[in-house]
Short mmCIF file of C-alpha atoms in Angstrom, two decimals:
data_model
loop_
_atom_site.label_atom_id
_atom_site.label_comp_id
_atom_site.label_asym_id
_atom_site.label_seq_id
_atom_site.Cartn_x
_atom_site.Cartn_y
_atom_site.Cartn_z
CA MET A 73 17.29 1.08 28.10
CA ALA A 74 15.91 -2.39 27.56
CA ASN A 75 13.21 -2.95 24.98
CA ILE A 76 10.62 -5.09 26.80
CA THR A 77 6.90 -5.32 26.11
CA ALA A 78 4.22 -7.39 27.81
CA GLU A 79 1.29 -9.30 26.33
CA PHE A 80 -1.58 -10.52 28.50
CA VAL A 81 -3.37 -13.82 27.85
CA GLY A 82 -6.26 -15.57 29.61
CA PHE A 83 -7.59 -12.68 31.70
CA ASP A 84 -11.22 -12.88 30.50
CA TYR A 85 -12.76 -13.37 33.93
CA MET A 86 -11.02 -10.45 35.66
CA SER A 87 -12.62 -7.08 36.12
CA ALA A 88 -11.35 -4.36 33.81
CA SER A 89 -9.99 -2.32 36.72
CA GLU A 90 -7.98 -5.25 38.10
CA LEU A 91 -6.58 -6.07 34.67
CA GLU A 92 -5.59 -2.43 34.13
CA GLU A 93 -3.86 -2.42 37.53
CA ILE A 94 -1.90 -5.56 36.64
CA LYS A 95 -0.91 -4.09 33.26
CA ARG A 96 0.24 -0.84 34.87
CA ASN A 97 2.26 -2.70 37.50
CA ILE A 98 4.02 -4.94 34.97
CA GLU A 99 4.70 -2.16 32.47
CA PHE A 100 6.17 0.01 35.24
CA LEU A 101 8.26 -2.89 36.56
CA LEU A 102 9.63 -3.74 33.10
CA SER A 103 10.42 -0.13 32.21
CA THR A 104 12.24 0.73 35.45
CA PRO A 105 15.98 0.08 35.72
CA ALA A 106 16.79 -1.72 38.99
CA GLY A 107 18.32 0.55 41.60
CA THR A 108 16.50 3.68 40.49
CA TRP A 109 13.31 3.40 42.56
CA PRO A 110 13.98 5.16 45.90
CA GLY A 111 11.52 3.10 47.93
CA ASP A 112 12.85 -0.27 46.78
CA ARG A 113 16.26 -0.48 45.09
CA ASN A 114 15.54 -4.07 44.01
CA PHE A 115 12.45 -2.97 42.03
CA GLY A 116 12.90 -2.93 38.25
CA ILE A 117 14.98 -4.81 35.73
CA ASP A 118 18.76 -5.08 36.14
CA MET A 119 20.47 -3.67 33.05
CA GLN A 120 23.78 -5.50 33.53
CA TYR A 121 23.06 -7.75 30.54
CA ILE A 122 23.30 -4.84 28.08
CA GLY A 123 26.42 -5.29 26.01
CA MET A 124 26.66 -9.03 26.61
CA PRO A 125 26.59 -11.47 23.66
CA GLY A 126 23.05 -12.08 22.38
CA PRO A 127 22.34 -15.58 23.75
CA ILE A 128 23.77 -14.76 27.17
CA ALA A 129 21.81 -11.52 27.34
CA GLN A 130 18.60 -13.34 26.34
CA ASN A 131 18.99 -15.89 29.13
CA GLN A 132 19.90 -13.27 31.74
CA ILE A 133 16.97 -10.99 30.93
CA ALA A 134 14.53 -13.92 30.84
CA LEU A 135 15.62 -14.99 34.33
CA GLU A 136 15.48 -11.40 35.59
CA ILE A 137 11.99 -10.78 34.18
CA THR A 138 10.61 -14.05 35.52
CA ASP A 139 12.02 -13.49 39.00
CA LYS A 140 10.82 -9.89 39.22
CA ILE A 141 7.29 -10.63 37.99
CA ASP A 142 7.06 -13.52 40.48
CA GLU A 143 8.13 -11.17 43.27
CA TYR A 144 6.23 -7.99 42.43
CA GLU A 145 3.06 -9.18 40.64
CA PRO A 146 2.06 -12.59 42.06
CA ARG A 147 -1.37 -12.50 40.34
CA VAL A 148 0.29 -13.50 37.06
CA VAL A 149 2.79 -16.06 35.80
CA VAL A 150 5.20 -15.72 32.92
CA VAL A 151 3.95 -17.91 30.08
CA SER A 152 6.79 -17.21 27.66
CA ILE A 153 9.53 -14.75 26.83
CA THR A 154 10.62 -14.36 23.23
CA SER A 155 13.53 -12.31 21.97
CA GLU A 156 13.92 -10.73 18.56
CA HIS A 157 17.16 -9.28 17.22
CA ASP A 158 17.03 -6.07 15.21
CA GLU A 159 20.33 -4.48 14.18
CA GLY A 160 22.14 -5.30 17.40
CA GLN A 161 19.17 -4.59 19.66
CA ILE A 162 17.17 -7.23 21.46
CA LYS A 163 13.41 -6.79 21.76
CA ASN A 164 11.86 -8.97 24.46
CA VAL A 165 8.17 -9.85 24.46
CA VAL A 166 6.84 -11.22 27.74
CA ARG A 167 3.55 -13.13 27.72
CA VAL A 168 1.86 -13.40 31.10
CA GLY A 169 -1.19 -15.34 32.16
CA VAL A 170 -3.38 -15.69 35.21
CA ASN A 171 -1.74 -17.31 38.23
CA GLU A 172 -4.36 -19.90 39.15
CA ASP A 173 -2.62 -20.59 42.47
CA TYR A 174 -2.70 -16.96 43.64
CA GLU A 175 -4.80 -16.38 46.74
CA ASP A 176 -5.66 -12.84 47.70
CA ASP A 177 -4.98 -12.23 51.40
CA GLU A 178 -7.96 -9.85 51.57
CA GLU A 179 -10.29 -12.71 50.62
CA ASN A 180 -8.84 -14.86 53.38
CA ASP A 181 -9.31 -12.09 55.98
CA ASP A 182 -13.07 -12.61 55.80
CA GLU A 183 -12.73 -16.22 56.88
CA VAL A 184 -12.30 -16.29 60.64
CA GLU A 185 -11.81 -19.55 62.44
CA GLU A 186 -13.97 -20.03 65.48
CA ILE A 187 -12.17 -21.39 68.50
CA ASP A 188 -14.24 -23.62 70.73
CA GLU A 189 -13.59 -22.61 74.32
CA GLU A 190 -14.71 -24.97 77.00
#
């Protein structure tokens, strides 16, 4: 199993419930091996990098984490991913921040364009 933790930065303006939801989503995503979630076999982190040489594994997991967070939790962006080596194991720390470009579809549903019929 991969050793991945997430740190959250810049979420001061969000409500506590929304921040907790984001944390839960990311922690679940990062702790789930890809292919094991029955509803979506793409969900989770691919473990194929385990056993690869350190630098290759670091690059592969960084790409995997970034892609999956972009896909499954668009309210955040990956700020950085650091890797630490400890007796042959790699510990990854993912820092995520607020995605300033994210637009909630529910907010846009309230805005209805009026069509001028003549």
